[in-house]
Tab-separated table of C-alpha atoms and ligand atoms in Angstrom:
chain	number	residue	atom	x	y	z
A	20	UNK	CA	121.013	49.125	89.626
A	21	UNK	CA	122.891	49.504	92.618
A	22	UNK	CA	123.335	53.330	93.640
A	23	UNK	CA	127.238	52.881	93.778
A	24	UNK	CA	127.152	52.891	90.310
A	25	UNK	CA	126.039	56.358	90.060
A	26	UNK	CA	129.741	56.967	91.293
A	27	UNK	CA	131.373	55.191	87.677
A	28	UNK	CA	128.009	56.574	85.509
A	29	UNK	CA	128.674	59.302	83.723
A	30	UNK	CA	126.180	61.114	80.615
A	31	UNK	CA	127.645	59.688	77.339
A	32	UNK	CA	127.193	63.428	75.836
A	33	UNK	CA	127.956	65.588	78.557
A	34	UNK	CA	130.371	63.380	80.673
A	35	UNK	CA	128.483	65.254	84.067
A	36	UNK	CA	127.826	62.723	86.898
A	37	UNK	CA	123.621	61.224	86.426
A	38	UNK	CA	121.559	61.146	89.656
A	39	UNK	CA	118.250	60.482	90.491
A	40	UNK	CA	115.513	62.673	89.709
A	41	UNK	CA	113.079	62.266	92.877
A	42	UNK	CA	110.879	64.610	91.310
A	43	UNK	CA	109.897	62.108	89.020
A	44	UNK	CA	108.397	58.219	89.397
A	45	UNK	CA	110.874	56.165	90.741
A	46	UNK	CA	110.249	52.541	92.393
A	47	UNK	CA	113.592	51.984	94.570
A	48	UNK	CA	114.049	49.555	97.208
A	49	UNK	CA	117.387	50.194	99.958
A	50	UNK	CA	120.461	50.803	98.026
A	51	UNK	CA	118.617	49.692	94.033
A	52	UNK	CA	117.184	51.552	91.982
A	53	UNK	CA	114.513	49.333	90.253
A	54	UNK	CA	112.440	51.729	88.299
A	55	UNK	CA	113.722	55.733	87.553
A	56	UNK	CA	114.733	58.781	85.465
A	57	UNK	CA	118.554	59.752	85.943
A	58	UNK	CA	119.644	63.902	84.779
A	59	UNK	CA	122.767	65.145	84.193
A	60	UNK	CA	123.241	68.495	82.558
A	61	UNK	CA	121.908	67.778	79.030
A	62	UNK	CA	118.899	64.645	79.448
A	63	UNK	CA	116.830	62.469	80.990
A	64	UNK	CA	117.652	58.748	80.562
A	65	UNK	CA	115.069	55.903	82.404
A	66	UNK	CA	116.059	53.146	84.312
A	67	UNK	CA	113.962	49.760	83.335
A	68	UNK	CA	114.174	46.953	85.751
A	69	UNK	CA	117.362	48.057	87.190
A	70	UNK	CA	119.186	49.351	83.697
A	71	UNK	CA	120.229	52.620	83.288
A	72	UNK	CA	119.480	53.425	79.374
A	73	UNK	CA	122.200	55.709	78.604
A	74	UNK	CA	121.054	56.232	74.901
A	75	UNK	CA	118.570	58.296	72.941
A	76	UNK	CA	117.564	55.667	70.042
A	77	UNK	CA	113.797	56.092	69.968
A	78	UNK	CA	112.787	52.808	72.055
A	79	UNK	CA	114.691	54.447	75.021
A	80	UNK	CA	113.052	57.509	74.505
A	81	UNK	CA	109.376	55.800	74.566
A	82	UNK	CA	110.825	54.043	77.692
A	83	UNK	CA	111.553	57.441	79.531
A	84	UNK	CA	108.080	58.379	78.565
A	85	UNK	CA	106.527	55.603	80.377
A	86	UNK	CA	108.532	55.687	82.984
A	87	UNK	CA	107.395	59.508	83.539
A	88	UNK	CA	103.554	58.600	83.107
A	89	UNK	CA	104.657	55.786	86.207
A	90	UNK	CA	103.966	52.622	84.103
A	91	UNK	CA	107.184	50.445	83.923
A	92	UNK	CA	105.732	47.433	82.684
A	93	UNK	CA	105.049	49.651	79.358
A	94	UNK	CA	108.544	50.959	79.468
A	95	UNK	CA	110.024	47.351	79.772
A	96	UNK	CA	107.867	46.207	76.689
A	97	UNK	CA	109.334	49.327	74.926
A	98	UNK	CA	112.958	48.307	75.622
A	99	UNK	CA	111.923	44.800	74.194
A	100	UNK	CA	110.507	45.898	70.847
A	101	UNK	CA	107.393	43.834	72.215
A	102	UNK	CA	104.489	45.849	69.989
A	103	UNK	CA	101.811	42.904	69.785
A	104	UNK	CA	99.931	42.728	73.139
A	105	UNK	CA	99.926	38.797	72.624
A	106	UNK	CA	103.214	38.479	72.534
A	107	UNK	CA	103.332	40.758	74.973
A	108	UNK	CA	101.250	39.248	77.294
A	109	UNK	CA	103.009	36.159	76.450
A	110	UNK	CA	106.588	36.959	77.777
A	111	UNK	CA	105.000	38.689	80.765
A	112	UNK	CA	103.462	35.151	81.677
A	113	UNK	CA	107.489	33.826	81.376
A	114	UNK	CA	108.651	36.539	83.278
A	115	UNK	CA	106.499	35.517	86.449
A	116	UNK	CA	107.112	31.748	85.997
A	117	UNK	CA	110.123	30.130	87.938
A	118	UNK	CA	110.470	27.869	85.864
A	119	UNK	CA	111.683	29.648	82.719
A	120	UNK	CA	114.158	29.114	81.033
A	121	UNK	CA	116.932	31.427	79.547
A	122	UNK	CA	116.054	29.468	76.099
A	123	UNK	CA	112.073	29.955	76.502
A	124	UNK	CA	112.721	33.860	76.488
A	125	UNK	CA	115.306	33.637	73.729
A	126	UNK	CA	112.353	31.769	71.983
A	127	UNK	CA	109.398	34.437	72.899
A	128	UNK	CA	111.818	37.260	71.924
A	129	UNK	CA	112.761	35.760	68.905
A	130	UNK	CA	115.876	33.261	67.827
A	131	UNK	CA	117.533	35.895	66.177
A	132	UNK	CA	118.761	37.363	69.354
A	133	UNK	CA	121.177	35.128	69.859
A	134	UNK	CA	122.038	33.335	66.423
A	135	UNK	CA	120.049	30.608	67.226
A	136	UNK	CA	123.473	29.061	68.719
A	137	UNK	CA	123.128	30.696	71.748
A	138	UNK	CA	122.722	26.525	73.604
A	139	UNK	CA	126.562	25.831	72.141
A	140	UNK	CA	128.188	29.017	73.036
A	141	UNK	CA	130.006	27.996	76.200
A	142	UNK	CA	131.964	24.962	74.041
A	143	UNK	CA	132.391	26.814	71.058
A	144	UNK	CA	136.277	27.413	69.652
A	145	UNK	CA	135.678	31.398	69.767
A	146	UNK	CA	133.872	31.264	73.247
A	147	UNK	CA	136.741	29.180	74.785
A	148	UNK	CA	139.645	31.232	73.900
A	149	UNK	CA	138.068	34.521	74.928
A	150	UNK	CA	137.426	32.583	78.349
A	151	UNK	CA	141.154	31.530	78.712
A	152	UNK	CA	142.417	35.350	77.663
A	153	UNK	CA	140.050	37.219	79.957
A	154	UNK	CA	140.603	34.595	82.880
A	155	UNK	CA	144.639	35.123	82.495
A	156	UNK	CA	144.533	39.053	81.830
A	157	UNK	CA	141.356	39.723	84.276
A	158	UNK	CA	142.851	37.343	86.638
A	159	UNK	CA	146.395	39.199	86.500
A	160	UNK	CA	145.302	42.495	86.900
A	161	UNK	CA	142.754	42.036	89.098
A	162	UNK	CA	144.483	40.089	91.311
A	163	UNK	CA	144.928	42.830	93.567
A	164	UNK	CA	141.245	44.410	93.178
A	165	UNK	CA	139.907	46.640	91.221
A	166	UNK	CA	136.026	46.379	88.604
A	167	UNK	CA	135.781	44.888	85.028
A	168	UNK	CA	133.674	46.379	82.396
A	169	UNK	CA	132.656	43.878	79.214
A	170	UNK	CA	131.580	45.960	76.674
A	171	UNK	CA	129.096	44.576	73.855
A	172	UNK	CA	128.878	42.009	76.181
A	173	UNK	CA	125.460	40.894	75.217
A	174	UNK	CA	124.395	38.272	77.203
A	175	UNK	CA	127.182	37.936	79.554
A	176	UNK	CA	128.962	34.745	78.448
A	177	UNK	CA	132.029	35.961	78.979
A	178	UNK	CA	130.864	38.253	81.848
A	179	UNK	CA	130.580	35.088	83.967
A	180	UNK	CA	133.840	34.670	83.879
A	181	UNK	CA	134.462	37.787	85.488
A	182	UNK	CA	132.014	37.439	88.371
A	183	UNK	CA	134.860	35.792	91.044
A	184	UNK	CA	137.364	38.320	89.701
A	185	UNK	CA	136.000	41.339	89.560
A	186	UNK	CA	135.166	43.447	92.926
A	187	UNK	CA	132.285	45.206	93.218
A	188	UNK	CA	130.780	43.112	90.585
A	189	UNK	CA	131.682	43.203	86.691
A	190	UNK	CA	129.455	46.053	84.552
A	191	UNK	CA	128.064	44.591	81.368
A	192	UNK	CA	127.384	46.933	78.911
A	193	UNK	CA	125.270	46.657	75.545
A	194	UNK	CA	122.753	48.243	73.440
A	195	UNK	CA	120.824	45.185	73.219
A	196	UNK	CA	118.367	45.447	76.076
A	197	UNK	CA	117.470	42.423	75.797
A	198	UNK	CA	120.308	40.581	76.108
A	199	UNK	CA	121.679	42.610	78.824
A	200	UNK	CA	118.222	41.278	80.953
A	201	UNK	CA	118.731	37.495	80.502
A	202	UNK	CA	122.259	38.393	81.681
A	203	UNK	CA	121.361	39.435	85.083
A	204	UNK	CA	118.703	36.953	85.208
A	205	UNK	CA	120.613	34.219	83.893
A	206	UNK	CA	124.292	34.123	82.560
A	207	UNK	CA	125.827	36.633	84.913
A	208	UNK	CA	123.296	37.060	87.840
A	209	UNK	CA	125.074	39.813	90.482
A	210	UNK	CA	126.677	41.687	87.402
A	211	UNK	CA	125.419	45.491	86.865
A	212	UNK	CA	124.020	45.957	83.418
A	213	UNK	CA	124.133	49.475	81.607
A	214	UNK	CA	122.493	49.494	78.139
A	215	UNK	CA	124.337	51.886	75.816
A	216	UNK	CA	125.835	52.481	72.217
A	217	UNK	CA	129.082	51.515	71.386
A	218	UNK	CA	128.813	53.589	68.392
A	219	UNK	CA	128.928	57.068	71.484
A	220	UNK	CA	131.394	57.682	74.069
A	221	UNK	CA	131.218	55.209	77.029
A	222	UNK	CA	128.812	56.658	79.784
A	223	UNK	CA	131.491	56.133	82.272
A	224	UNK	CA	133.708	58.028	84.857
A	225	UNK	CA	137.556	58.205	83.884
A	226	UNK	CA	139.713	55.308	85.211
A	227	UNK	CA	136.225	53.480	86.827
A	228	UNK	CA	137.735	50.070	85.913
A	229	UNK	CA	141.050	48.325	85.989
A	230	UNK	CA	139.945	45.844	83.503
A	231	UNK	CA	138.150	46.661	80.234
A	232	UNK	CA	137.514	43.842	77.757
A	233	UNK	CA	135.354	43.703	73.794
A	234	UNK	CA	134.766	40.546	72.669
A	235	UNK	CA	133.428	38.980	69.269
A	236	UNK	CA	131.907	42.603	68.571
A	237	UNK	CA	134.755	45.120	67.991
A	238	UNK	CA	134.427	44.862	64.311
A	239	UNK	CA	130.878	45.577	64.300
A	240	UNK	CA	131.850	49.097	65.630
A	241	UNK	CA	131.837	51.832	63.181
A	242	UNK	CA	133.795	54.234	65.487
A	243	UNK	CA	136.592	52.151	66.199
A	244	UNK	CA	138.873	54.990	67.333
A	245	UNK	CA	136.688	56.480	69.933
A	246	UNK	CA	135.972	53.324	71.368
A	247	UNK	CA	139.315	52.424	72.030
A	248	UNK	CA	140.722	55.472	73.398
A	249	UNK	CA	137.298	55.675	75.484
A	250	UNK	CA	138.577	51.819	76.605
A	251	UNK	CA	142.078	53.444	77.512
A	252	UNK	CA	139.909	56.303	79.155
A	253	UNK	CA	138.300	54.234	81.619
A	254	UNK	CA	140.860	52.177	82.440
A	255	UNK	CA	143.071	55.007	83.121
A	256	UNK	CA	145.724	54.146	85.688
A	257	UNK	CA	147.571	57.189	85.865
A	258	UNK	CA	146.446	57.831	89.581
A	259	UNK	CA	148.640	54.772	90.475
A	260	UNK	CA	152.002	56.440	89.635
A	261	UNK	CA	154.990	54.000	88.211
A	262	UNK	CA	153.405	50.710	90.155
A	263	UNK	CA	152.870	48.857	87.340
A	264	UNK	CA	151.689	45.922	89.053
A	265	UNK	CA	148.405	48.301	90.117
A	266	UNK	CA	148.193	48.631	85.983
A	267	UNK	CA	144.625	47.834	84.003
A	268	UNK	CA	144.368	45.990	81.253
A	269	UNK	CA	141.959	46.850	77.632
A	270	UNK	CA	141.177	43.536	75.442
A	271	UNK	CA	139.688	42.837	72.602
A	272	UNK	CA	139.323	39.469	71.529
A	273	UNK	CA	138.059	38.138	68.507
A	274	UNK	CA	137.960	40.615	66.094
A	275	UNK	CA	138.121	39.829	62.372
A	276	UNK	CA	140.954	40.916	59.820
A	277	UNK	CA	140.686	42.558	57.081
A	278	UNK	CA	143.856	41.152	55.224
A	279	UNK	CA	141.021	37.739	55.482
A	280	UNK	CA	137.518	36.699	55.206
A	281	UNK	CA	135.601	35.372	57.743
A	282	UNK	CA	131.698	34.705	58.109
A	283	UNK	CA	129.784	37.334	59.595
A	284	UNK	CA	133.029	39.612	58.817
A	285	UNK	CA	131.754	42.990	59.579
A	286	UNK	CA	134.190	46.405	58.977
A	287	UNK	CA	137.821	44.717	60.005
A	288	UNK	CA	140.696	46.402	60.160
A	289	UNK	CA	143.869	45.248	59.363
A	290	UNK	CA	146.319	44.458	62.152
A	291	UNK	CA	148.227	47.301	61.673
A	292	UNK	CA	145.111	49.518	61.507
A	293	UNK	CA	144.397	47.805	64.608
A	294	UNK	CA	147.290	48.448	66.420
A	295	UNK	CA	147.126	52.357	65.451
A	296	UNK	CA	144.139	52.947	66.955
A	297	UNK	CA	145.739	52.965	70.419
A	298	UNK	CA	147.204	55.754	70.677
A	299	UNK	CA	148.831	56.138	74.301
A	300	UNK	CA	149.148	52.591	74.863
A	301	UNK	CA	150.803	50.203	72.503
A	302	UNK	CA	148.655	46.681	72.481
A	303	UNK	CA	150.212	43.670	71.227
A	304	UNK	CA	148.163	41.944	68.504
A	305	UNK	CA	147.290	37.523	68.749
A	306	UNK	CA	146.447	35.754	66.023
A	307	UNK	CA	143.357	33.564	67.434
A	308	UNK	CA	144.884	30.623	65.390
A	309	UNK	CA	147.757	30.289	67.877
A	310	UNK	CA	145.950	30.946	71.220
A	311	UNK	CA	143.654	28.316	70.100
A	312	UNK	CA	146.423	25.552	69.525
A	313	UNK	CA	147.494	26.477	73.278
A	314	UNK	CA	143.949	26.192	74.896
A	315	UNK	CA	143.489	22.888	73.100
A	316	UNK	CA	146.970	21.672	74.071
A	317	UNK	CA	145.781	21.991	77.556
A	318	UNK	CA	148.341	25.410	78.015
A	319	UNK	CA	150.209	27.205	78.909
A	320	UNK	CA	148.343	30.493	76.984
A	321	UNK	CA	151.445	31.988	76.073
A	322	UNK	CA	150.850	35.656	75.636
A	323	UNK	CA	154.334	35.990	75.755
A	324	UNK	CA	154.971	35.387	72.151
A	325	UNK	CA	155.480	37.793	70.003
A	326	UNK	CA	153.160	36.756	66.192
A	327	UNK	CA	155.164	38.557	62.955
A	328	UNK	CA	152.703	40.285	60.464
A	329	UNK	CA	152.625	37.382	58.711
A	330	UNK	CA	151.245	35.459	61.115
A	331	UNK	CA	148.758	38.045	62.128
A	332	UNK	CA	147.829	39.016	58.269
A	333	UNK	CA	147.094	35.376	57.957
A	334	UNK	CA	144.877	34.798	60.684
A	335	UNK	CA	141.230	35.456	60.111
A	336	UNK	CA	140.634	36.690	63.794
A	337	UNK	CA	142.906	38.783	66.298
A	338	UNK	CA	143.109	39.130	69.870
A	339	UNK	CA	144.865	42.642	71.292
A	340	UNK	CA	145.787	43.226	74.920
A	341	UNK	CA	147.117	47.287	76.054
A	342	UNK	CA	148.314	46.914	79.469
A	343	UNK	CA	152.041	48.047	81.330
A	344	UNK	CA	150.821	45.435	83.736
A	345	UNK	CA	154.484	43.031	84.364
A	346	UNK	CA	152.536	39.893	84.821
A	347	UNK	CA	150.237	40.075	81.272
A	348	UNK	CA	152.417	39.453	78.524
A	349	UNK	CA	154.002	35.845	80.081
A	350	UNK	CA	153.081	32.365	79.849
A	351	UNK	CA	149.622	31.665	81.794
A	352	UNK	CA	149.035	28.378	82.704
A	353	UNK	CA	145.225	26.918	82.118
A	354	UNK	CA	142.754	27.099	84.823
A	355	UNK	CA	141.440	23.141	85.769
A	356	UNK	CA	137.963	23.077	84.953
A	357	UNK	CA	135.846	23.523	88.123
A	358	UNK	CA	135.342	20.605	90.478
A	359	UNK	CA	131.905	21.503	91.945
A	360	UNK	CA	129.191	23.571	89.623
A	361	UNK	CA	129.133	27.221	89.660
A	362	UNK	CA	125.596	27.062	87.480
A	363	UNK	CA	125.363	23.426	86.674
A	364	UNK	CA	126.923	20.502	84.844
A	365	UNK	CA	125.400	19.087	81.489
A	366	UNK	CA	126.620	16.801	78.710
A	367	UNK	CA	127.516	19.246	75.915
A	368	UNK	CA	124.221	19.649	73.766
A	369	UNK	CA	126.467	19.133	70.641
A	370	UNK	CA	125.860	15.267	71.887
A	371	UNK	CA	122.972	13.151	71.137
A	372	UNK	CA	122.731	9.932	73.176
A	373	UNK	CA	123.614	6.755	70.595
A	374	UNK	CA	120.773	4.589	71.342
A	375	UNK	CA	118.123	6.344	73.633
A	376	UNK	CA	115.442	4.854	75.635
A	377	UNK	CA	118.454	1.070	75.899
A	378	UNK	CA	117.226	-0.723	78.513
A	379	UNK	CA	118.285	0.504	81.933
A	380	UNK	CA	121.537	-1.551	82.641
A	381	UNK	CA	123.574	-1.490	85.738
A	382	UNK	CA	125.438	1.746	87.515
A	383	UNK	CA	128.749	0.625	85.376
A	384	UNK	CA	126.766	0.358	81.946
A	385	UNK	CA	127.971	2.870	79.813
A	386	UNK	CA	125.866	5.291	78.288
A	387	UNK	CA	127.052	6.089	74.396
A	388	UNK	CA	127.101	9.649	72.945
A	389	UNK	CA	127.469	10.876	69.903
A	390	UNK	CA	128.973	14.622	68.072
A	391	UNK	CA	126.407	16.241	66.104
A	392	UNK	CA	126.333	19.712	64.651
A	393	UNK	CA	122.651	21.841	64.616
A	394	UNK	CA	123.668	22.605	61.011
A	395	UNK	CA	125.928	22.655	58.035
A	396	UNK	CA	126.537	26.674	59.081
A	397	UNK	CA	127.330	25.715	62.689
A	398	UNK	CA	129.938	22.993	61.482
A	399	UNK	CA	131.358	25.107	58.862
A	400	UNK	CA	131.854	28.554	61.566
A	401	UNK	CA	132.987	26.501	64.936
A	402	UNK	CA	134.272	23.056	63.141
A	403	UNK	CA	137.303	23.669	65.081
A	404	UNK	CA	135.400	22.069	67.854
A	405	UNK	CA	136.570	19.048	66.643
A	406	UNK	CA	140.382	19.478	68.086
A	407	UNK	CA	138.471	18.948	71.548
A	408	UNK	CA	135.639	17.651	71.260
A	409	UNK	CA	135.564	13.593	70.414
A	410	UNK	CA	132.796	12.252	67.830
A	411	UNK	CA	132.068	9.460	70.510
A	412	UNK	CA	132.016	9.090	74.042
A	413	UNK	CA	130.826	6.819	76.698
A	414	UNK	CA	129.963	7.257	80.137
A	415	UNK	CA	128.811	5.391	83.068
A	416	UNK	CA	125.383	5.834	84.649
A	417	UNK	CA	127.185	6.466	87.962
A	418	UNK	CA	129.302	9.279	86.385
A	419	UNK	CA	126.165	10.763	84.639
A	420	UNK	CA	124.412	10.550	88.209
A	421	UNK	CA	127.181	12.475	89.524
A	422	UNK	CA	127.385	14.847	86.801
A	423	UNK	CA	123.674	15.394	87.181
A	424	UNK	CA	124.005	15.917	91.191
A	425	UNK	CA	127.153	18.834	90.618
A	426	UNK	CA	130.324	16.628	90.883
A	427	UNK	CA	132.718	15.495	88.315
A	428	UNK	CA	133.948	12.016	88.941
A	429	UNK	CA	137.864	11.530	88.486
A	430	UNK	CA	137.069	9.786	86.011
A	431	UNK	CA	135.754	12.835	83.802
A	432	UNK	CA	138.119	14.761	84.905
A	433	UNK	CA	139.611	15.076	80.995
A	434	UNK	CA	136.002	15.267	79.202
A	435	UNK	CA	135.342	18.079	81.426
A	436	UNK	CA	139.266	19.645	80.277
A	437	UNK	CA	137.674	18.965	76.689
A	438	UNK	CA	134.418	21.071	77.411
A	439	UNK	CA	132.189	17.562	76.887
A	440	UNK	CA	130.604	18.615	80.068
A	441	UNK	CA	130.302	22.024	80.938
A	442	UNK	CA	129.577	24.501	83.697
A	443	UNK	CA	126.106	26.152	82.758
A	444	UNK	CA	123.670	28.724	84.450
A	445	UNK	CA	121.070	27.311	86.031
A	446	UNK	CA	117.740	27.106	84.154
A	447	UNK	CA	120.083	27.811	80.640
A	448	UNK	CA	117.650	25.268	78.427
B	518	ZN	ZN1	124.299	64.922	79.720
């Protein structure tokens, strides 16, 4: 962790400002703090590997212990739940390999970590309108500076999208240690990463951030009305007088509804439970179901409409946006996908070549590929896919060459709109 962020941290329990404790081992190097206990008024929390663990569940407290005795890599297999030295051992071998992959950890730490779908994620129908929201809200009110904090971020999909926007860097934040890791290493290198409860108050300094987002989590929460006032809380813009275009912005996408059922459902709300839990700032509630239609359309995201209840009863997942921001709630127009490779571009794993290992034709052959879901659970949660994604496509060696060397060719300019090829992390799988 960067020491800057000591000026956002704040104790979750105390709310007093966390320092250093150069008493006690630390392992620092310029301006990061790699290895170290932080104090406030009322406790001791470690940093492992550069994460402050702002939370008292009892791995974290096993971690501070090791940290104390000077023996991080203990502390770090602490924060992983990694109890069997061979398994230990084993993701310790990953960790100094270069070429490891952000699936081969998934794998060593266990599938479950990410739902096993962790290799679709960045084509799926939730993942790409919680991209086009946070793009036009982050977008708007960052525009004119100002940090974003993605709260149960988890591995920092969606925190990529903030990296370009947000400045300094985006703050992830999540209990899950784990995932929080493979973000800085993989998804969201350059982000800050704070592990902490979204069950306790947010261990961070009034008005820190002008953007605040939760997605795909919120309904997971069991103190819903905390967390959103603690949202409001650290967005606070209050400083900034009646300049509204200086205003934050809190989202939460992709929550479920309780007037529906969904898989993995969670404790929804209803919309209008929703919308009471903010109580200084009135949000205006999405149904997903709309947002959708416009990403797939190819925009504008109209966040200028205004969904009835019935609409929003109906819809099995909601998107709400709190800001006095004048350039939020209007029609935003899509973002082209990128021309050159911010991690790199791949075929969409949903596709299987046709007929691999067909003899090696010229550059203009085209290669065949064809839709296929992992399983009858993926297909029945993120079937949606199907608006954008085709069940065939072909493409020419020389446009897979270019693919493969960073560049999309004009000519897949539209697959790329339709999220057949995407923009990975390096080293994803
Ligand atoms: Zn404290």
């Amino acid at each position: 962790m960067n020491r800057g962020t000591f000026d956002i941290l704040r104790c979750p329990y105390c709310g007093w400002r966390l320092d250093l404790v150069t008493s006690s081992y630390h392992q620092t190097n310029g301006d990061d703090v790699h290895h170290g206990i932080l104090g406030c008024q009322c406790c001791v929390f470690p940093v492992v590997d550069g994460i402050p663990v702002m939370h008292l569940q009892p791995a974290a407290v096993a971690a501070r212990e090791w940290i104390e005795k000077g023996q991080p890599d203990r502390a770090r297999r602490a924060m992983f739940g990694l109890e069997d030295e061979g398994e230990a051992r084993q993701f310790e071998t990953l960790e100094d390999s270069d070429a490891a992959t952000y699936r081969s950890f998934v794998e060593a730490l266990g599938e479950h970590l990410e739902g096993g779908y962790f290799l679709y994620r960045f084509a799926d129908p939730t993942y790409i309108v919680g991209h086009a929201v946070v793009r036009a809200v982050a977008g708007t009110v960052l525009g004119s500076g100002g940090r974003a904090l993605d709260i149960c971020g988890g591995s920092g999909h969606l925190t990529r999208a903030l990296m370009d926007l947000s400045s300094p860097p985006p703050v992830l934040a999540d209990l899950y240690f784990a995932k929080i890791w493979l973000a800085r290493r993989f998804t969201a290198p350059g982000c800050e990463a704070v592990c902490c409860d979204g069950n306790s108050p947010m261990p961070f300094a009034r008005g820190a951030f002008r953007f605040a987002m939760c997605s795909d989590a919120f309904m997971y929460i069991w103190t819903k009305r905390q967390f959103v006032l603690d949202m409001l809380r650290v967005i606070d813009d209050s400083r900034i007088g009646t300049d509204d275009t200086r205003a934050g912005a809190a989202l939460i996408s992709h929550t479920h509804n309780q007037c529906t059922w969904s898989p993995s459902h969670g404790q929804p709300l209803t919309p209008d439970g929703y919308r009471q839990l903010f109580e200084t700032l009135e949000p205006r509630l999405f149904g997903e179901t709309g947002l959708f239609a416009d990403v797939v359309r190819g925009g504008p995201l109209d966040l200028a409409r205004r969904d009835d209840e019935r609409t929003l009863e109906a819809d099995p997942s909601l998107t709400m946006i709190a800001s006095r921001h004048p350039g939020v709630f209007v029609r935003h127009p899509l973002e082209p996908p990128p021309a050159r490779a911010r991690g790199e571009f791949r075929i969409n794993p949903l596709y299987v070549e046709a007929a691999p290992g067909a003899s090696e034709g010229g550059e203009d052959e085209h290669v065949r590929f064809r839709l296929r879901f992992p399983s009858d659970d993926y297909e029945q949660e993120y079937g949606a896919c199907r608006q954008y994604l085709p069940e065939d496509v072909a493409i020419t060696r020389r446009a897979l060459r270019a693919v493969a060397e960073g560049r999309v060719p004009d000519e897949l300019a539209d697959l790329a709109r339709r999220r057949v090829i995407v923009d990975l992390p390096r080293r994803y799988y």
